[in-house]
Structure formats: structure tokens, C-alpha cells
Amino acid sequence: MNIPNTLTAFRIVLIPVFCVLFIMGTPYYPYAGIVLVLSGLSDMFDGFLARKLHQETELGKILDPIADKLTLGAVVISMWFVYHKNYPWITLALSIMFLKELLMAVGGFVIVKKGRKLVKAKWWGKVATVVFYACMIAIVALNIFARDAQLDVLVPGIALFAAAVMLIAFAMYFRMGLKILRGEYVSGVIDFEQEKLKKSKASKKTA
């Protein structure tokens, strides 16, 4: 059994569970929070275990970013659905998060079409992911323990902080993407054409 891929699949399964529990309201927030924590932990450990157990696969490399973007999109939409009337500023924060992931997906597609591929997420992307999970978990927890007057300030504030961190990560990825498209060297990038040439040369030597 491929443990990392199983964790990634588990994270995808958790998406509708979180959405239903969160939208059902206050009595179910603790369970929604637990689901979000489990999702964050699976995201944290699947890549680590893939390297540690030597179970890195092409399927895993495809599934992991898909699971990340589906999770973020589902959490953002669920929070907007629940909070946008009471906390108007949260719409701005959640929109930034959603657009960041959408543009990242489009940018990744463009880079692949150009014959290149980013192998590993950069540290700033990992930081943004950790901050996103931490802030969303904090918002869920606050709705369990905090008073309404505190929530009016804390919920939009935390969401805006997460959005700012993700915006910074996007700016750094955008800069890196431009370098890739210009043909400049960027660590962790595979050039498909160069890889084909290397394999061709290696096969000719062994022939």
C-alpha cells in the first residue's frame, strides 16, 4: 500500500465532510475543526512520508496539488457562505485566497505547456499553506469559544492575515514563474526536452 497516496486520497474524502459539518452550524464546529486538523496533518505528512519511505509516484505528484487546491477552495467557499453577511471584510480575504490558488493552477498549466515542471513546492508556499490551515482552524475554534464582539474583529483580521501571507507567496511564485518562462535557471524545475535528450543519450550508450 502506498501510504502517502492514501493520505492524499483521505484528504480529498475529508473535503465534503468538513463542508457539511461547518455549514450545519455552531454545534458541529468542533467536529469541523477536527476534520480540518486531520486534513492539515495529512497534507503535512504525505510528502514527508513519500520521501522517507521511497514511495514517491507520478500519481502522488498529481494528486497532492489537486487535493491542496480542492481543500482550500472548499474551505474558502464554506467560510464565505457562513460568514459573509456578518463579516463583510472576510469576502475580500477569501477572494484573495481563492484567486491565488486559481492563478497558481493556471500558471502551472502554462509552465507545463512550455515543456517544464516544478518538482517541489518552495518554502514560501509551504509557509503559506501552514498559515492558511492555522488561521482557518483558529477561526473555527474562535467560533466555539469567543464572544460575538470579539469575533467581529478577530474573524476578518485572521482571514486578512492569511490572505496577506498567501498573496506574498503568490508574488514570489509569480516572479519564479517568469524566470522559468524566460528560460532562466530555477532550482527544482524539470525541463522535459532536456530529460528526453539525457535518456536518449543514456540508451545509446547502453545499446
PDB file of C-alpha atoms in Angstrom:
ATOM      1  CA  MET A   1       0.000   0.000   0.000  1.00  0.00           C
ATOM      2  CA  ASN A   2       1.274   3.457  -0.879  1.00  0.00           C
ATOM      3  CA  ILE A   3       0.836   5.357   2.395  1.00  0.00           C
ATOM      4  CA  PRO A   4       1.411   8.923   1.059  1.00  0.00           C
ATOM      5  CA  ASN A   5      -1.128   8.485  -1.755  1.00  0.00           C
ATOM      6  CA  THR A   6      -3.610   7.011   0.728  1.00  0.00           C
ATOM      7  CA  LEU A   7      -3.207  10.101   2.942  1.00  0.00           C
ATOM      8  CA  THR A   8      -3.755  12.369  -0.058  1.00  0.00           C
ATOM      9  CA  ALA A   9      -6.906  10.441  -1.042  1.00  0.00           C
ATOM     10  CA  PHE A  10      -8.051  10.647   2.589  1.00  0.00           C
ATOM     11  CA  ARG A  11      -7.632  14.445   2.440  1.00  0.00           C
ATOM     12  CA  ILE A  12      -9.889  14.587  -0.608  1.00  0.00           C
ATOM     13  CA  VAL A  13     -12.520  12.464   1.151  1.00  0.00           C
ATOM     14  CA  LEU A  14     -12.459  14.880   4.117  1.00  0.00           C
ATOM     15  CA  ILE A  15     -13.453  17.852   1.930  1.00  0.00           C
ATOM     16  CA  PRO A  16     -17.236  17.223   1.767  1.00  0.00           C
ATOM     17  CA  VAL A  17     -17.218  16.098   5.410  1.00  0.00           C
ATOM     18  CA  PHE A  18     -15.801  19.466   6.515  1.00  0.00           C
ATOM     19  CA  CYS A  19     -18.196  21.422   4.293  1.00  0.00           C
ATOM     20  CA  VAL A  20     -21.295  19.673   5.624  1.00  0.00           C
ATOM     21  CA  LEU A  21     -20.241  19.917   9.290  1.00  0.00           C
ATOM     22  CA  PHE A  22     -19.220  23.577   9.032  1.00  0.00           C
ATOM     23  CA  ILE A  23     -22.321  24.721   7.173  1.00  0.00           C
ATOM     24  CA  MET A  24     -24.558  22.875   9.668  1.00  0.00           C
ATOM     25  CA  GLY A  25     -23.581  25.464  12.276  1.00  0.00           C
ATOM     26  CA  THR A  26     -22.236  26.045  15.774  1.00  0.00           C
ATOM     27  CA  PRO A  27     -22.994  22.627  17.366  1.00  0.00           C
ATOM     28  CA  TYR A  28     -20.910  20.964  14.669  1.00  0.00           C
ATOM     29  CA  TYR A  29     -17.942  23.375  14.683  1.00  0.00           C
ATOM     30  CA  PRO A  30     -15.813  21.177  16.983  1.00  0.00           C
ATOM     31  CA  TYR A  31     -16.161  18.270  14.550  1.00  0.00           C
ATOM     32  CA  ALA A  32     -15.449  20.548  11.580  1.00  0.00           C
ATOM     33  CA  GLY A  33     -12.329  21.743  13.408  1.00  0.00           C
ATOM     34  CA  ILE A  34     -11.158  18.161  13.970  1.00  0.00           C
ATOM     35  CA  VAL A  35     -11.653  17.372  10.281  1.00  0.00           C
ATOM     36  CA  LEU A  36      -9.641  20.450   9.306  1.00  0.00           C
ATOM     37  CA  VAL A  37      -6.817  19.460  11.668  1.00  0.00           C
ATOM     38  CA  LEU A  38      -6.740  15.954  10.175  1.00  0.00           C
ATOM     39  CA  SER A  39      -6.649  17.452   6.688  1.00  0.00           C
ATOM     40  CA  GLY A  40      -3.743  19.715   7.639  1.00  0.00           C
ATOM     41  CA  LEU A  41      -1.803  16.846   9.216  1.00  0.00           C
ATOM     42  CA  SER A  42      -2.285  14.631   6.176  1.00  0.00           C
ATOM     43  CA  ASP A  43      -1.046  17.482   3.982  1.00  0.00           C
ATOM     44  CA  MET A  44       1.980  17.896   6.235  1.00  0.00           C
ATOM     45  CA  PHE A  45       2.991  14.243   6.308  1.00  0.00           C
ATOM     46  CA  ASP A  46       2.163  12.833   2.867  1.00  0.00           C
ATOM     47  CA  GLY A  47       5.147  14.450   1.148  1.00  0.00           C
ATOM     48  CA  PHE A  48       7.464  13.686   4.075  1.00  0.00           C
ATOM     49  CA  LEU A  49       6.446  10.022   4.123  1.00  0.00           C
ATOM     50  CA  ALA A  50       6.757   9.748   0.344  1.00  0.00           C
ATOM     51  CA  ARG A  51      10.419  10.745   0.590  1.00  0.00           C
ATOM     52  CA  LYS A  52      11.096   8.829   3.796  1.00  0.00           C
ATOM     53  CA  LEU A  53       9.508   5.573   2.592  1.00  0.00           C
ATOM     54  CA  HIS A  54      10.722   5.999  -1.004  1.00  0.00           C
ATOM     55  CA  GLN A  55       7.119   5.909  -2.217  1.00  0.00           C
ATOM     56  CA  GLU A  56       7.165   8.962  -4.489  1.00  0.00           C
ATOM     57  CA  THR A  57       4.972   8.331  -7.544  1.00  0.00           C
ATOM     58  CA  GLU A  58       3.734  10.344 -10.512  1.00  0.00           C
ATOM     59  CA  LEU A  59       0.174   9.792  -9.274  1.00  0.00           C
ATOM     60  CA  GLY A  60       1.102  11.287  -5.907  1.00  0.00           C
ATOM     61  CA  LYS A  61       2.713  14.319  -7.552  1.00  0.00           C
ATOM     62  CA  ILE A  62      -0.525  14.934  -9.452  1.00  0.00           C
ATOM     63  CA  LEU A  63      -2.952  14.171  -6.614  1.00  0.00           C
ATOM     64  CA  ASP A  64      -1.219  16.250  -3.922  1.00  0.00           C
ATOM     65  CA  PRO A  65      -1.629  19.707  -5.518  1.00  0.00           C
ATOM     66  CA  ILE A  66      -5.149  18.771  -6.651  1.00  0.00           C
ATOM     67  CA  ALA A  67      -6.053  17.842  -3.063  1.00  0.00           C
ATOM     68  CA  ASP A  68      -4.500  21.095  -1.811  1.00  0.00           C
ATOM     69  CA  LYS A  69      -6.475  23.267  -4.188  1.00  0.00           C
ATOM     70  CA  LEU A  70      -9.754  21.390  -3.689  1.00  0.00           C
ATOM     71  CA  THR A  71      -9.361  21.643   0.092  1.00  0.00           C
ATOM     72  CA  LEU A  72      -8.562  25.348   0.038  1.00  0.00           C
ATOM     73  CA  GLY A  73     -11.392  26.078  -2.388  1.00  0.00           C
ATOM     74  CA  ALA A  74     -13.911  24.119  -0.321  1.00  0.00           C
ATOM     75  CA  VAL A  75     -12.846  25.769   2.970  1.00  0.00           C
ATOM     76  CA  VAL A  76     -12.915  29.251   1.435  1.00  0.00           C
ATOM     77  CA  ILE A  77     -16.352  28.768  -0.135  1.00  0.00           C
ATOM     78  CA  SER A  78     -17.762  27.249   3.081  1.00  0.00           C
ATOM     79  CA  MET A  79     -16.460  30.124   5.200  1.00  0.00           C
ATOM     80  CA  TRP A  80     -17.782  32.708   2.768  1.00  0.00           C
ATOM     81  CA  PHE A  81     -21.192  31.031   2.796  1.00  0.00           C
ATOM     82  CA  VAL A  82     -21.334  31.125   6.605  1.00  0.00           C
ATOM     83  CA  TYR A  83     -19.607  34.450   7.368  1.00  0.00           C
ATOM     84  CA  HIS A  84     -20.015  36.924   4.514  1.00  0.00           C
ATOM     85  CA  LYS A  85     -23.176  38.532   5.893  1.00  0.00           C
ATOM     86  CA  ASN A  86     -21.819  39.098   9.408  1.00  0.00           C
ATOM     87  CA  TYR A  87     -18.226  39.923   8.408  1.00  0.00           C
ATOM     88  CA  PRO A  88     -18.187  41.781   5.051  1.00  0.00           C
ATOM     89  CA  TRP A  89     -14.384  42.161   5.071  1.00  0.00           C
ATOM     90  CA  ILE A  90     -13.950  38.409   5.021  1.00  0.00           C
ATOM     91  CA  THR A  91     -15.163  38.376   1.402  1.00  0.00           C
ATOM     92  CA  LEU A  92     -12.039  40.306   0.353  1.00  0.00           C
ATOM     93  CA  ALA A  93      -9.728  37.948   2.249  1.00  0.00           C
ATOM     94  CA  LEU A  94     -11.359  34.778   0.959  1.00  0.00           C
ATOM     95  CA  SER A  95     -11.439  36.129  -2.598  1.00  0.00           C
ATOM     96  CA  ILE A  96      -7.669  36.734  -2.469  1.00  0.00           C
ATOM     97  CA  MET A  97      -7.099  33.162  -1.257  1.00  0.00           C
ATOM     98  CA  PHE A  98      -9.321  31.674  -3.936  1.00  0.00           C
ATOM     99  CA  LEU A  99      -7.824  33.751  -6.766  1.00  0.00           C
ATOM    100  CA  LYS A 100      -4.294  32.915  -5.618  1.00  0.00           C
ATOM    101  CA  GLU A 101      -4.935  29.185  -5.974  1.00  0.00           C
ATOM    102  CA  LEU A 102      -6.768  29.652  -9.273  1.00  0.00           C
ATOM    103  CA  LEU A 103      -3.913  31.699 -10.761  1.00  0.00           C
ATOM    104  CA  MET A 104      -1.359  29.206  -9.405  1.00  0.00           C
ATOM    105  CA  ALA A 105      -3.195  26.406 -11.223  1.00  0.00           C
ATOM    106  CA  VAL A 106      -3.292  28.412 -14.454  1.00  0.00           C
ATOM    107  CA  GLY A 107       0.385  29.323 -14.116  1.00  0.00           C
ATOM    108  CA  GLY A 108       1.347  25.708 -13.519  1.00  0.00           C
ATOM    109  CA  PHE A 109      -0.573  24.674 -16.634  1.00  0.00           C
ATOM    110  CA  VAL A 110       1.200  27.322 -18.737  1.00  0.00           C
ATOM    111  CA  ILE A 111       4.623  26.218 -17.475  1.00  0.00           C
ATOM    112  CA  VAL A 112       3.871  22.557 -18.247  1.00  0.00           C
ATOM    113  CA  LYS A 113       2.698  23.536 -21.743  1.00  0.00           C
ATOM    114  CA  LYS A 114       6.078  25.201 -22.202  1.00  0.00           C
ATOM    115  CA  GLY A 115       7.747  21.849 -21.517  1.00  0.00           C
ATOM    116  CA  ARG A 116       8.752  22.401 -17.923  1.00  0.00           C
ATOM    117  CA  LYS A 117       7.599  21.346 -14.497  1.00  0.00           C
ATOM    118  CA  LEU A 118       8.218  22.499 -10.927  1.00  0.00           C
ATOM    119  CA  VAL A 119       9.096  19.397  -8.928  1.00  0.00           C
ATOM    120  CA  LYS A 120       8.783  20.616  -5.349  1.00  0.00           C
ATOM    121  CA  ALA A 121       6.909  23.386  -3.583  1.00  0.00           C
ATOM    122  CA  LYS A 122       9.121  26.209  -2.378  1.00  0.00           C
ATOM    123  CA  TRP A 123       9.462  27.079   1.303  1.00  0.00           C
ATOM    124  CA  TRP A 124       7.276  30.166   0.978  1.00  0.00           C
ATOM    125  CA  GLY A 125       4.479  28.046  -0.481  1.00  0.00           C
ATOM    126  CA  LYS A 126       4.741  25.638   2.441  1.00  0.00           C
ATOM    127  CA  VAL A 127       4.658  28.540   4.919  1.00  0.00           C
ATOM    128  CA  ALA A 128       1.545  29.937   3.216  1.00  0.00           C
ATOM    129  CA  THR A 129      -0.156  26.531   3.434  1.00  0.00           C
ATOM    130  CA  VAL A 130       0.669  26.174   7.141  1.00  0.00           C
ATOM    131  CA  VAL A 131      -0.569  29.717   7.830  1.00  0.00           C
ATOM    132  CA  PHE A 132      -3.785  29.025   5.897  1.00  0.00           C
ATOM    133  CA  TYR A 133      -4.572  25.885   7.897  1.00  0.00           C
ATOM    134  CA  ALA A 134      -3.614  27.523  11.201  1.00  0.00           C
ATOM    135  CA  CYS A 135      -5.797  30.564  10.522  1.00  0.00           C
ATOM    136  CA  MET A 136      -8.809  28.564   9.359  1.00  0.00           C
ATOM    137  CA  ILE A 137      -8.551  26.269  12.390  1.00  0.00           C
ATOM    138  CA  ALA A 138      -8.256  29.362  14.610  1.00  0.00           C
ATOM    139  CA  ILE A 139     -11.418  30.846  13.080  1.00  0.00           C
ATOM    140  CA  VAL A 140     -13.342  27.618  13.711  1.00  0.00           C
ATOM    141  CA  ALA A 141     -12.027  27.469  17.293  1.00  0.00           C
ATOM    142  CA  LEU A 142     -12.905  31.109  17.971  1.00  0.00           C
ATOM    143  CA  ASN A 143     -16.490  30.492  16.924  1.00  0.00           C
ATOM    144  CA  ILE A 144     -16.660  27.880  19.662  1.00  0.00           C
ATOM    145  CA  PHE A 145     -15.028  29.845  22.485  1.00  0.00           C
ATOM    146  CA  ALA A 146     -15.081  33.585  21.707  1.00  0.00           C
ATOM    147  CA  ARG A 147     -17.857  36.125  22.171  1.00  0.00           C
ATOM    148  CA  ASP A 148     -19.660  37.855  19.299  1.00  0.00           C
ATOM    149  CA  ALA A 149     -17.947  41.203  19.950  1.00  0.00           C
ATOM    150  CA  GLN A 150     -14.533  39.538  19.733  1.00  0.00           C
ATOM    151  CA  LEU A 151     -15.482  37.627  16.595  1.00  0.00           C
ATOM    152  CA  ASP A 152     -16.347  40.880  14.785  1.00  0.00           C
ATOM    153  CA  VAL A 153     -12.657  41.835  14.935  1.00  0.00           C
ATOM    154  CA  LEU A 154     -10.836  38.513  15.077  1.00  0.00           C
ATOM    155  CA  VAL A 155     -12.506  36.575  12.265  1.00  0.00           C
ATOM    156  CA  PRO A 156     -11.910  39.168   9.491  1.00  0.00           C
ATOM    157  CA  GLY A 157      -8.485  40.017  10.956  1.00  0.00           C
ATOM    158  CA  ILE A 158      -7.252  36.425  10.917  1.00  0.00           C
ATOM    159  CA  ALA A 159      -8.644  35.858   7.419  1.00  0.00           C
ATOM    160  CA  LEU A 160      -6.939  39.007   6.120  1.00  0.00           C
ATOM    161  CA  PHE A 161      -3.635  37.935   7.687  1.00  0.00           C
ATOM    162  CA  ALA A 162      -3.850  34.542   5.946  1.00  0.00           C
ATOM    163  CA  ALA A 163      -4.714  36.272   2.668  1.00  0.00           C
ATOM    164  CA  ALA A 164      -1.711  38.614   3.006  1.00  0.00           C
ATOM    165  CA  VAL A 165       0.695  35.715   3.562  1.00  0.00           C
ATOM    166  CA  MET A 166      -0.760  33.844   0.587  1.00  0.00           C
ATOM    167  CA  LEU A 167      -0.501  36.976  -1.560  1.00  0.00           C
ATOM    168  CA  ILE A 168       3.204  37.272  -0.703  1.00  0.00           C
ATOM    169  CA  ALA A 169       3.706  33.582  -1.596  1.00  0.00           C
ATOM    170  CA  PHE A 170       1.906  34.129  -4.895  1.00  0.00           C
ATOM    171  CA  ALA A 171       4.110  37.133  -5.719  1.00  0.00           C
ATOM    172  CA  MET A 172       7.225  35.025  -5.147  1.00  0.00           C
ATOM    173  CA  TYR A 173       5.865  32.150  -7.251  1.00  0.00           C
ATOM    174  CA  PHE A 174       4.889  34.628  -9.988  1.00  0.00           C
ATOM    175  CA  ARG A 175       8.419  36.010 -10.064  1.00  0.00           C
ATOM    176  CA  MET A 176       9.823  32.485 -10.240  1.00  0.00           C
ATOM    177  CA  GLY A 177       7.347  31.562 -12.990  1.00  0.00           C
ATOM    178  CA  LEU A 178       8.534  34.467 -15.130  1.00  0.00           C
ATOM    179  CA  LYS A 179      12.117  33.245 -14.753  1.00  0.00           C
ATOM    180  CA  ILE A 180      11.093  29.752 -15.864  1.00  0.00           C
ATOM    181  CA  LEU A 181       9.246  31.100 -18.901  1.00  0.00           C
ATOM    182  CA  ARG A 182      12.278  33.234 -19.832  1.00  0.00           C
ATOM    183  CA  GLY A 183      14.467  30.141 -19.715  1.00  0.00           C
ATOM    184  CA  GLU A 184      16.440  31.204 -16.643  1.00  0.00           C
ATOM    185  CA  TYR A 185      17.708  28.584 -14.219  1.00  0.00           C
ATOM    186  CA  VAL A 186      15.424  27.844 -11.265  1.00  0.00           C
ATOM    187  CA  SER A 187      16.240  25.034  -8.842  1.00  0.00           C
ATOM    188  CA  GLY A 188      13.720  22.214  -8.681  1.00  0.00           C
ATOM    189  CA  VAL A 189      12.493  22.591 -12.266  1.00  0.00           C
ATOM    190  CA  ILE A 190      12.470  19.751 -14.789  1.00  0.00           C
ATOM    191  CA  ASP A 191      12.958  20.590 -18.464  1.00  0.00           C
ATOM    192  CA  PHE A 192      11.137  17.833 -20.367  1.00  0.00           C
ATOM    193  CA  GLU A 193      13.191  18.290 -23.550  1.00  0.00           C
ATOM    194  CA  GLN A 194      16.485  18.072 -21.667  1.00  0.00           C
ATOM    195  CA  GLU A 195      15.268  14.978 -19.831  1.00  0.00           C
ATOM    196  CA  LYS A 196      14.398  13.304 -23.165  1.00  0.00           C
ATOM    197  CA  LEU A 197      17.859  14.101 -24.529  1.00  0.00           C
ATOM    198  CA  LYS A 198      19.547  12.662 -21.438  1.00  0.00           C
ATOM    199  CA  LYS A 199      17.509   9.461 -21.657  1.00  0.00           C
ATOM    200  CA  SER A 200      18.221   9.189 -25.376  1.00  0.00           C
ATOM    201  CA  LYS A 201      21.974   9.570 -24.826  1.00  0.00           C
ATOM    202  CA  ALA A 202      21.902   7.063 -21.943  1.00  0.00           C
ATOM    203  CA  SER A 203      20.038   4.471 -24.047  1.00  0.00           C
ATOM    204  CA  LYS A 204      22.520   4.911 -26.932  1.00  0.00           C
ATOM    205  CA  LYS A 205      25.446   4.305 -24.571  1.00  0.00           C
ATOM    206  CA  THR A 206      23.922   1.093 -23.207  1.00  0.00           C
ATOM    207  CA  ALA A 207      22.963  -0.133 -26.703  1.00  0.00           C
TER     208      ALA A 207
END
